Coordinates of C-alpha atoms in Angstrom, one line a residue:
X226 CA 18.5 -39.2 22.4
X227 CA 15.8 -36.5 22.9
X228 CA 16.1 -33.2 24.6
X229 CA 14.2 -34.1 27.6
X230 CA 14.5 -30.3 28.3
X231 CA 11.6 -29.6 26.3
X232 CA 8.3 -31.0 24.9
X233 CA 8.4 -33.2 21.7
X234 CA 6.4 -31.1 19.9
X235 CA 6.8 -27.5 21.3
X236 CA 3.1 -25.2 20.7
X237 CA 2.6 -22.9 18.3
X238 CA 2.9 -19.3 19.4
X239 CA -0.3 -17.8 20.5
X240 CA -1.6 -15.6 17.7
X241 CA -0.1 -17.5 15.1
X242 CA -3.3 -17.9 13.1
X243 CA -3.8 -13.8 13.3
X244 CA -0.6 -13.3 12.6
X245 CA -0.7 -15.0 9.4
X246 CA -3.9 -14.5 8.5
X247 CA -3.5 -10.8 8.5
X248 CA 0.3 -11.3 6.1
X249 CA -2.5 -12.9 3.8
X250 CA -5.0 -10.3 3.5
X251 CA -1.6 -7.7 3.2
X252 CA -0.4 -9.8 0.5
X253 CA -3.9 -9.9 -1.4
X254 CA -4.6 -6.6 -1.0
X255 CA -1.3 -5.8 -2.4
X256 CA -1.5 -7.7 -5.1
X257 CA -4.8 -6.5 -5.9
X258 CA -3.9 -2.6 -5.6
X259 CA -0.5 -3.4 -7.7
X260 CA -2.4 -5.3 -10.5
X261 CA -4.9 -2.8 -10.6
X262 CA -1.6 0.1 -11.0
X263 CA -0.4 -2.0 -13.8
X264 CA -3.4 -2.9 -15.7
X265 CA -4.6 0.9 -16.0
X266 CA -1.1 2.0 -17.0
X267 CA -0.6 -0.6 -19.6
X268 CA -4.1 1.1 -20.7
X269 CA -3.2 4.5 -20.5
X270 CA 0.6 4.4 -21.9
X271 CA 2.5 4.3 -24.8
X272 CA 1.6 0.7 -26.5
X273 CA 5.2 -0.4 -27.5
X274 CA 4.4 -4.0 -27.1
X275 CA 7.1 -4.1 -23.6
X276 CA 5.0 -6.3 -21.8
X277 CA 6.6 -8.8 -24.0
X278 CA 9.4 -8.5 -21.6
X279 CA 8.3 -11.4 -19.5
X280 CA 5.0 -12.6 -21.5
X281 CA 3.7 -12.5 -24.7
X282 CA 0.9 -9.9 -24.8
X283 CA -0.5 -8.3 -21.6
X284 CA -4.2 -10.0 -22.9
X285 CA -3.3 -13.0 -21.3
X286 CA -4.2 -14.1 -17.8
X287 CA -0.1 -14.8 -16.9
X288 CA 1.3 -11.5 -17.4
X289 CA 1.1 -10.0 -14.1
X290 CA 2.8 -12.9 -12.5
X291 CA 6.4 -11.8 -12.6
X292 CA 5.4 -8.4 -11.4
X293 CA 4.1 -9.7 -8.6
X294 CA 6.7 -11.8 -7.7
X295 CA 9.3 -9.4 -7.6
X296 CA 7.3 -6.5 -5.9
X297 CA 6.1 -8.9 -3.5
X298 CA 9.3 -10.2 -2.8
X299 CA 10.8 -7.1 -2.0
X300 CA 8.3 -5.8 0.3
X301 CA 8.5 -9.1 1.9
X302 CA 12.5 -8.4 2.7
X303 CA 12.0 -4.8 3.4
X304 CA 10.1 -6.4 6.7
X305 CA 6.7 -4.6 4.8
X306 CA 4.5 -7.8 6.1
X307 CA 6.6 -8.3 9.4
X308 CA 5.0 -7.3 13.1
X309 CA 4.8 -4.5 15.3
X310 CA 5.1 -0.9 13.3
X311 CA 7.8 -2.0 10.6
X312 CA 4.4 -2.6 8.2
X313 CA 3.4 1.0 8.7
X314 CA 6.7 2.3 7.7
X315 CA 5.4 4.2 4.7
X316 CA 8.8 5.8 3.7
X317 CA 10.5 2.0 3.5
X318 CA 7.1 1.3 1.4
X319 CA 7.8 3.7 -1.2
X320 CA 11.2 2.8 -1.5
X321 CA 10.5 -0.8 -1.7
X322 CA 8.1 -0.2 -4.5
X323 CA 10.7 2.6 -6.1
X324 CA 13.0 -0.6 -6.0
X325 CA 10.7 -3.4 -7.7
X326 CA 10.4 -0.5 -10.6
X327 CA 13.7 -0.6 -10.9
X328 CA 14.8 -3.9 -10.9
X329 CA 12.1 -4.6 -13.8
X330 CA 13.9 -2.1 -15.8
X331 CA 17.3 -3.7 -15.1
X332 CA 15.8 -7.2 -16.2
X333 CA 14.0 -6.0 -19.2
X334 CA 17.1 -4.3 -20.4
X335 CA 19.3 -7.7 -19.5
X336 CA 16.7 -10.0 -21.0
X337 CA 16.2 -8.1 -24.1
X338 CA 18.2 -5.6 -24.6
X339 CA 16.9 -4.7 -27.7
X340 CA 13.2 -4.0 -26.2
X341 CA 11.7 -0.8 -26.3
X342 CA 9.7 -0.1 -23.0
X343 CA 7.5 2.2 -22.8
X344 CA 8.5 4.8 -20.7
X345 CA 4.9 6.6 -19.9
X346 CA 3.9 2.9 -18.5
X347 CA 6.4 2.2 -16.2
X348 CA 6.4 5.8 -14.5
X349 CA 2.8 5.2 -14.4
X350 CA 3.0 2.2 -12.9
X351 CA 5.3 2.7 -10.5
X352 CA 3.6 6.3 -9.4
X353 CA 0.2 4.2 -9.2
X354 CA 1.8 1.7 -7.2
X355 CA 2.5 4.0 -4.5
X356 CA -0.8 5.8 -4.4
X357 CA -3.0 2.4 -4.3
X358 CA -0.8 0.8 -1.9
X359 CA -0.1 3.3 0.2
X360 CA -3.8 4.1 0.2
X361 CA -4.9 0.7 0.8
X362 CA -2.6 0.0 3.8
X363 CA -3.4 3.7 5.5
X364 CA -7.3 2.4 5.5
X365 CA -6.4 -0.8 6.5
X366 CA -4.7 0.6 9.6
X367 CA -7.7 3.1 10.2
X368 CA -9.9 0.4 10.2
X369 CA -7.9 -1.3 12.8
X370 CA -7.1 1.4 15.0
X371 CA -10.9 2.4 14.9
X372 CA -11.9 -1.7 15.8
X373 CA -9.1 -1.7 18.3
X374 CA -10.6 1.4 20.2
X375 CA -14.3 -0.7 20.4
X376 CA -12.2 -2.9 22.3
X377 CA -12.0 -5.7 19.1
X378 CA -8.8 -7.5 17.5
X379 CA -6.5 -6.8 20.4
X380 CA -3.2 -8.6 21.6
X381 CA -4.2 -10.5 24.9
X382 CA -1.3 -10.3 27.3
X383 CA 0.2 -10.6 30.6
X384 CA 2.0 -8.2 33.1
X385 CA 4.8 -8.9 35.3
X386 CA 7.3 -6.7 37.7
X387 CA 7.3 -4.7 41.0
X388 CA 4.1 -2.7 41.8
X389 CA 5.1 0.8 40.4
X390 CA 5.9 -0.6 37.0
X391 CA 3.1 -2.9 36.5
X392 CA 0.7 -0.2 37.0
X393 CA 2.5 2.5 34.9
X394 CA 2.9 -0.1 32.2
X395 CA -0.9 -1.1 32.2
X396 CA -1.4 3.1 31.8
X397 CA 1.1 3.3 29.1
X398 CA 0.2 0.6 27.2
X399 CA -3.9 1.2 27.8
X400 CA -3.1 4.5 25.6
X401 CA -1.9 2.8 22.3
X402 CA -5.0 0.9 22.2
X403 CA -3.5 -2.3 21.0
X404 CA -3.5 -4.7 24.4
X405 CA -5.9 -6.8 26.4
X406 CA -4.0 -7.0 29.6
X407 CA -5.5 -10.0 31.0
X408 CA -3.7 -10.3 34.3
X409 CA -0.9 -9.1 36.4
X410 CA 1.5 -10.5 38.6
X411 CA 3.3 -8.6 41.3
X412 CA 7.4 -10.2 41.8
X413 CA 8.1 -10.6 45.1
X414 CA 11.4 -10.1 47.0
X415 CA 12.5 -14.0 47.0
X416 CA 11.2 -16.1 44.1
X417 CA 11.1 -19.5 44.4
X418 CA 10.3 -22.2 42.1
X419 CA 6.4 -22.6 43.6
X420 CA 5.9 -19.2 42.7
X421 CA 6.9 -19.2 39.1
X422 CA 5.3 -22.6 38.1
X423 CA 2.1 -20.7 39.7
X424 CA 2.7 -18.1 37.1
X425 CA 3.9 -20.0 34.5
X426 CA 0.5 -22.2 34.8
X427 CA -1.8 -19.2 35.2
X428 CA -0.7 -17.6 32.1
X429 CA -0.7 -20.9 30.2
X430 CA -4.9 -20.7 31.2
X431 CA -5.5 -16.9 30.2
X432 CA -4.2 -17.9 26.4
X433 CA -2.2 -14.9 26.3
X434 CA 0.3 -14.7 23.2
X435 CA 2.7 -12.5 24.9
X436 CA 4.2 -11.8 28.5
X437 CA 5.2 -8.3 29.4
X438 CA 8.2 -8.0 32.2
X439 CA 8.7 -4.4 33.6
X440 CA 11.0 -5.1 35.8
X441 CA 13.9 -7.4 34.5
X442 CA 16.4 -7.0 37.0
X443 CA 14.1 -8.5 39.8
X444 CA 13.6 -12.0 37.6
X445 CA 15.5 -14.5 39.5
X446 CA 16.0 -16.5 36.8
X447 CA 15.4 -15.2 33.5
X448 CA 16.1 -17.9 31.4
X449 CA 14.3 -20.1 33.1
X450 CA 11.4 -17.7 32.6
X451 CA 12.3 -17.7 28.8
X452 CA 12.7 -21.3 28.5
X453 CA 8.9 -22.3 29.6
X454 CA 6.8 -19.3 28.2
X455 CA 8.6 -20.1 24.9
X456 CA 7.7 -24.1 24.8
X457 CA 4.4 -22.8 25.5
X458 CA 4.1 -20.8 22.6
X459 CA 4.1 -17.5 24.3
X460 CA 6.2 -14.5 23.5
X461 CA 8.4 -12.7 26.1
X462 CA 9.3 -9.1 26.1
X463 CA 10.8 -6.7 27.9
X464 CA 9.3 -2.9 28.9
X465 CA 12.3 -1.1 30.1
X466 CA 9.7 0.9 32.5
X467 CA 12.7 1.5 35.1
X468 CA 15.1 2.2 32.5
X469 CA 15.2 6.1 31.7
X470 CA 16.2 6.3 28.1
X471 CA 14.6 8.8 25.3
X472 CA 11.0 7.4 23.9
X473 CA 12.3 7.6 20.2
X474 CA 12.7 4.8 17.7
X475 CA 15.4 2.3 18.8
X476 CA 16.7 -1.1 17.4
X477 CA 18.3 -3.9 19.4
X478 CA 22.0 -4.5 18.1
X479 CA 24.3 -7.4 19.3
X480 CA 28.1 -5.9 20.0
X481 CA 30.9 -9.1 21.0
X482 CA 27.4 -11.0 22.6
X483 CA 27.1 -7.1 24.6
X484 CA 23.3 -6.5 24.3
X485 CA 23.1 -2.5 22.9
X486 CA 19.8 -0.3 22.4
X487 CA 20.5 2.0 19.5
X488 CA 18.5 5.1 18.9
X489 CA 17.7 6.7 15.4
X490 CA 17.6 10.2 14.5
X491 CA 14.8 12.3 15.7
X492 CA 11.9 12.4 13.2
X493 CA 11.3 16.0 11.2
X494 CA 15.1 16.8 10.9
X495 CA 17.1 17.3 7.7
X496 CA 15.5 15.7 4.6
X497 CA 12.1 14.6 6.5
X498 CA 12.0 18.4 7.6
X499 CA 12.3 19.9 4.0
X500 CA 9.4 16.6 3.0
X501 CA 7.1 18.1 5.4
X502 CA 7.8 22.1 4.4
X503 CA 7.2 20.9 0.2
X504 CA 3.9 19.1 1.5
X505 CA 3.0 22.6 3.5
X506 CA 3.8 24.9 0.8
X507 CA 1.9 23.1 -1.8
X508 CA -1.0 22.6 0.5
X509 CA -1.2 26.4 1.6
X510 CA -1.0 27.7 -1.8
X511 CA -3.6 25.3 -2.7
X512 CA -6.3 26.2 0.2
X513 CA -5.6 30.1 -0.2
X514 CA -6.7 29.8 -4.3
X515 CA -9.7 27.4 -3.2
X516 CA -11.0 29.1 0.0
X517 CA -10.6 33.1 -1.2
X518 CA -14.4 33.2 -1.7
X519 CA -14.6 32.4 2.4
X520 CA -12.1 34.4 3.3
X521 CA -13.9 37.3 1.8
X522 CA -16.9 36.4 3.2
X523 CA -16.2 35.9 7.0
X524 CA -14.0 39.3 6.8
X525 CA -17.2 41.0 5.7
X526 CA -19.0 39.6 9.0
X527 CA -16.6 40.0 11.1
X528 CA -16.6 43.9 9.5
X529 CA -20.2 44.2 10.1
X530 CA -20.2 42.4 13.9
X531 CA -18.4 44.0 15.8
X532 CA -15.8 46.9 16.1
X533 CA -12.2 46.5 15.1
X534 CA -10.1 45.5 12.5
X535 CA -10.7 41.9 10.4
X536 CA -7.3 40.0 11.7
X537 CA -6.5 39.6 15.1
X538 CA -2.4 38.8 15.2
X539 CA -0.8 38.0 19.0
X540 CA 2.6 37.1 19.5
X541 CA 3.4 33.6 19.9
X542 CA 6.6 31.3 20.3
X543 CA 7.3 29.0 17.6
X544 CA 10.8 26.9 16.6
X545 CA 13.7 27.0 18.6
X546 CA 11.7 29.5 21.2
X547 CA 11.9 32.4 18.3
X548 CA 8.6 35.1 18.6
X549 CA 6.2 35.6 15.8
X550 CA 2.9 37.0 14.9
X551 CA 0.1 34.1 14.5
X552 CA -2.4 35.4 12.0
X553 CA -6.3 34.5 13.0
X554 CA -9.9 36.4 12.6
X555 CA -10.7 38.3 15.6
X556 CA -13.5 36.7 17.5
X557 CA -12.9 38.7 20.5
X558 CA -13.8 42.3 21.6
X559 CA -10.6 44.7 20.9
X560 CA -9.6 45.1 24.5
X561 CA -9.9 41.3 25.1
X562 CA -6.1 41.3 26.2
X563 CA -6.6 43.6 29.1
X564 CA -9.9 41.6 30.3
X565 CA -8.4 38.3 30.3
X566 CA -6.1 39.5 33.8
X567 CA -10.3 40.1 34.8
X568 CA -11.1 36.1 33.9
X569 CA -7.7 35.0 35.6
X570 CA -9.7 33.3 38.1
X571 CA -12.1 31.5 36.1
X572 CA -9.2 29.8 34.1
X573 CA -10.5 25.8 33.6
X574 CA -7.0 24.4 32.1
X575 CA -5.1 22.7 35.1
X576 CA -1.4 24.3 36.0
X577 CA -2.9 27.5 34.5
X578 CA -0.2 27.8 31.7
X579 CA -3.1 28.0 28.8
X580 CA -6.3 30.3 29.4
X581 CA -9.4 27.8 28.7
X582 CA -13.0 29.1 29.6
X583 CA -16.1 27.6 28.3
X584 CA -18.3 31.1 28.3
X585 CA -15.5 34.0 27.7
X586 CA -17.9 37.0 27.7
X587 CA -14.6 38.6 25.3
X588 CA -16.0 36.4 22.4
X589 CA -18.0 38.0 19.7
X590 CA -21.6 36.8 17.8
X591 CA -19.7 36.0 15.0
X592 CA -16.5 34.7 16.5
X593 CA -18.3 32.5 18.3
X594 CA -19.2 31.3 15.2
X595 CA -15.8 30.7 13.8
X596 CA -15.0 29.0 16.5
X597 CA -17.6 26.1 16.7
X598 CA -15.8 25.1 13.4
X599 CA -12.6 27.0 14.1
X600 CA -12.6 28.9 10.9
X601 CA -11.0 31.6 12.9
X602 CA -7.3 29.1 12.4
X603 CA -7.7 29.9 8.6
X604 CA -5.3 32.6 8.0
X605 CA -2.6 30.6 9.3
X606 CA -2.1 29.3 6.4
X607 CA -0.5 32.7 6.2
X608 CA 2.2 31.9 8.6
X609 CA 2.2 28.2 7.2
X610 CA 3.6 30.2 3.9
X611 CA 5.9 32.1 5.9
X612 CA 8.1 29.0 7.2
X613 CA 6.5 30.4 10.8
X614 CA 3.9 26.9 11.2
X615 CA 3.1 23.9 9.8
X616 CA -0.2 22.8 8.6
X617 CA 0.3 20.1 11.9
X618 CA 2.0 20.4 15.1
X619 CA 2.0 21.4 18.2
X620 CA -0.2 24.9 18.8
X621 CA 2.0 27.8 19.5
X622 CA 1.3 29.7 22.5
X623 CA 1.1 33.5 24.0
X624 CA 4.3 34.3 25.2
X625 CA 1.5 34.5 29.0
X626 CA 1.6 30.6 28.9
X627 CA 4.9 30.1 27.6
X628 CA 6.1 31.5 31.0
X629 CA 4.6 29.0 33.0
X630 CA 5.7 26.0 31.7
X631 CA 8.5 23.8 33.3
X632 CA 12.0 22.9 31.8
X633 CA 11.0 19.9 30.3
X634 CA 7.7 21.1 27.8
X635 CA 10.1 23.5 25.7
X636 CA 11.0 20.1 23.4
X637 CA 7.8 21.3 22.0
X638 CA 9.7 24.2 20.3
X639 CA 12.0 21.8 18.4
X640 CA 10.1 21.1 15.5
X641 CA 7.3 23.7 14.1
X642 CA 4.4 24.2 15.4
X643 CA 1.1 23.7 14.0
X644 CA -2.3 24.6 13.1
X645 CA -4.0 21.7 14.0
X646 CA -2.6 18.3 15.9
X647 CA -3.2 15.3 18.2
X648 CA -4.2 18.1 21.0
X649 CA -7.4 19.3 18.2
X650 CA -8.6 15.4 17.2
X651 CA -8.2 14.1 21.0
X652 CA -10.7 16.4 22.2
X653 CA -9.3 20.3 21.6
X654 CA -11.1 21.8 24.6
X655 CA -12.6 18.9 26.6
X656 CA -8.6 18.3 27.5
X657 CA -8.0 20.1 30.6
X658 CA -4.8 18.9 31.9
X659 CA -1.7 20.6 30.2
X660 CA 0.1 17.4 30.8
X661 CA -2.3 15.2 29.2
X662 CA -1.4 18.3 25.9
X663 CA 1.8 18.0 26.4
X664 CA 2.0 14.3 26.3
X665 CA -0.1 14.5 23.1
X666 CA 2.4 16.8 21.6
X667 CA 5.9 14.6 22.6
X668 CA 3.8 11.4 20.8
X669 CA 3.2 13.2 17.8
X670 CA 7.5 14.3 17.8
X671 CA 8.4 10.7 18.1
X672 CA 6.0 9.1 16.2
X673 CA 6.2 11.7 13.1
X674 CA 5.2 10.3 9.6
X675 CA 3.5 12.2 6.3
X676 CA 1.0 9.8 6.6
X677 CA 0.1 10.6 10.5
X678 CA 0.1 14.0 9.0
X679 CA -2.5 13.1 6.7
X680 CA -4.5 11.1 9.2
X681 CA -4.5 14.4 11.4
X682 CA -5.7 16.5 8.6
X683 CA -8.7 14.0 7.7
X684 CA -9.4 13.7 11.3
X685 CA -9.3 17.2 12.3
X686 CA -12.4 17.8 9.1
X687 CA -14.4 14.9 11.3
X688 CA -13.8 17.1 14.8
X689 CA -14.4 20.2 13.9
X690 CA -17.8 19.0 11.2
X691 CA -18.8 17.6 14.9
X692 CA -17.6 20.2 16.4
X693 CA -15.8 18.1 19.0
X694 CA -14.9 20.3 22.3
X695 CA -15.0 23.5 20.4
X696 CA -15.4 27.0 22.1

């Protein structure tokens, strides 16, 4: 007998089609970027014959196949093509990819033990491997992100809950960028059945892939809810908006049938703090030999400008609320301290804990100068050296502003902070609400990755070339 509780054939999910299509294109590209890692090191290695492992002589068309299988393979149970961030995890990636090295090394060994692989191939391939994949799927995500801000490729959906959460959902989800919210539904006090096959029918006509519910507790009848949007091929998920828990990367996990929400550790602590400081040391080192020539040079102007000395270092609090000296040129006069209590009044940051003003008499011919391309951030790279900053961050500010923020903004002083950040690349100056910079800051925390680090640092060259909000 049939299950009369549901259509024969129950739809596809909406999005199916994109959602598959763009596994394809991953799985392409992929393929592409690690036959390309494997063909130049089988050029550039040892030849040792070993890529008679699997085939008979890496001249034929066949030889990549098994490669490919197994790397694929892995990413593909690592989650690598899955939804939602999981693809962007680029730590899991290089493990994953780590992995499918070494399990070609096991099999060669097991198939032919008395094989001699060439050692200079494999560690090329495998370091190759992560540089063109990684590289591929970091363009592929700015090219979506950048689409997805023009308003193309994103996920249409559909709101539902009590008044205050609908509209703080459509702001929070507005920000990432990724959503078409097509419509909205307010829950009244008493449901009835009228009012849901109302919704139920109106979201069937918008073709949205995925219903939103803010407010869970006030669904009448949950399952019920459940039940039709999923015959109908559309997804339904919850956004705890009501619930007050930590913003920090969580998994769902099933306890006796007991729904649970787990959290992970905070990003930059232990091993990914000691990532980041390697990537900072190397980097610093690296500027400081390439840029000597122009730190010579702008000291000389900055000499020749004005009177004073060349640096210009002001106390600032950094990681877990300690005090340092933040090295920068001086682009101000050498009382500017004492005038700024003058230009109090003329402060044009909202909550007046930073001092923002568009035409600060205090700044110099030549520092105004620096600033337009903020050149004046370059001896940081001082304090970067010092274990004091981080190439990215949250700024570190005068101990002036410090005092006037609320309880809640020092969680900025939990991980290092930075000479450039999502603050500089989301409009540096042009943000005048310290909320709207602290919010900035708190996303960068949680969302914490080498390669968001990198994407800031590219970014940042684009702002300040433009010269994006700069003064």
């Amino acid at each position: 007998m049939p299950d009369l509780r549901a259509p024969i054939i129950t739809r596809l999910r909406q999005g199916t089609g994109v959602g598959w299509l763009r596994v394809a294109i991953l799985l392409v590209l992929d393929s592409l970027m690690l036959s390309l890692a494997w063909i130049i090191a089988d050029s550039w290695g040892t030849p040792v014959n070993s890529f008679e492992l699997f085939w008979k002589s890496s001249q034929e068309p066949g030889f990549l196949l098994p490669i490919m299988v197994i790397s694929l393979g892995i990413l593909a149970a690592s989650g690598l093509y899955g939804t939602d961030d999981k693809r962007r995890d680029y730590f899991t990636l290089i493990k994953s990819l780590t992995l499918a090295q070494i399990v070609l090394l096991i099999i060669a060994f097991l198939y032919k033990p008395g094989l001699i692989v060439s050692r200079s191939t494999f560690l090329l391939s495998w370091l190759l491997s992560i540089i063109f994949v990684c590289t591929e799927r970091l363009l592929i995500q700015l090219a979506i992100v950048s689409l997805r801000r023009q308003g193309a490729i994103r996920q249409r959906i559909f709101l539902l809950g009590d008044p205050g959460d609908v509209e703080e959902a459509r702001k929070l989800l507005d920000r990432t960028a990724r959503f078409d919210v097509r419509g909205q539904a307010i829950l009244p006090s008493e449901s009835n059945q009228e009012f849901w096959i109302e919704i139920l029918d109106r979201v069937r006509q918008l073709r949205v892939s995925e219903v939103f519910v803010c407010s869970w507790e006030a669904v009448r009848a949950p399952i019920f809810l459940y039940w039709e949007l999923m015959s109908s091929g559309i997804s339904l998920r919850v956004l705890p908006i009501g619930l007050k828990i930590p913003s920090q990367w969580s998994e769902i996990k099933m306890i006796d049938g007991l729904t649970t929400i787990r959290f992970r550790s905070p990003p930059i602590l232990g091993s990914d703090f000691w990532t980041k400081r390697f990537v900072d040391i190397v980097a610093a080192i690296s500027v400081l030999m390439l840029a000597s020539p122009l730190f010579l040079a702008i000291a000389l102007l900055i000499k020749f400008d004005s009177r004073g000395p060349i640096f210009y270092k002001q106390n600032r609090v950094g990681l877990k609320g300690r005090h340092f000296k933040v090295w920068k040129f001086r682009t101000m006069v050498i009382d500017a301290d004492r005038l700024q209590k003058e230009l109090e009044a003329k402060n044009e940051m909202k909550g007046g804990v930073m001092f923002k003003m568009k035409d600060d008499p205090r700044i110099t011919r030549v520092g105004k100068f620096l600033r337009r391309y903020s050149l004046d951030e370059l001896p940081q790279i001082i304090n970067v050296l010092l274990g004091e900053m981080s190439l990215v961050g949250p700024r570190p500010f005068p101990l002036r502003d410090v005092e006037k923020m609320s309880e809640h903004h020092f969680i900025r002083h939990e991980v290092l902070p930075g000479i450039t950040g999502l603050w500089q690349v989301s409009g540096r100056s042009n943000v005048v609400d310290f909320e709207d910079v602290f919010r900035l800051d708190i996303t960068y925390i949680q969302n914490w990755s080498l390669a968001l680090d990198f994407q800031i640092l590219l970014q940042t060259i684009k702002v300040v070339l433009q010269k994006e909000g700069a003064y």
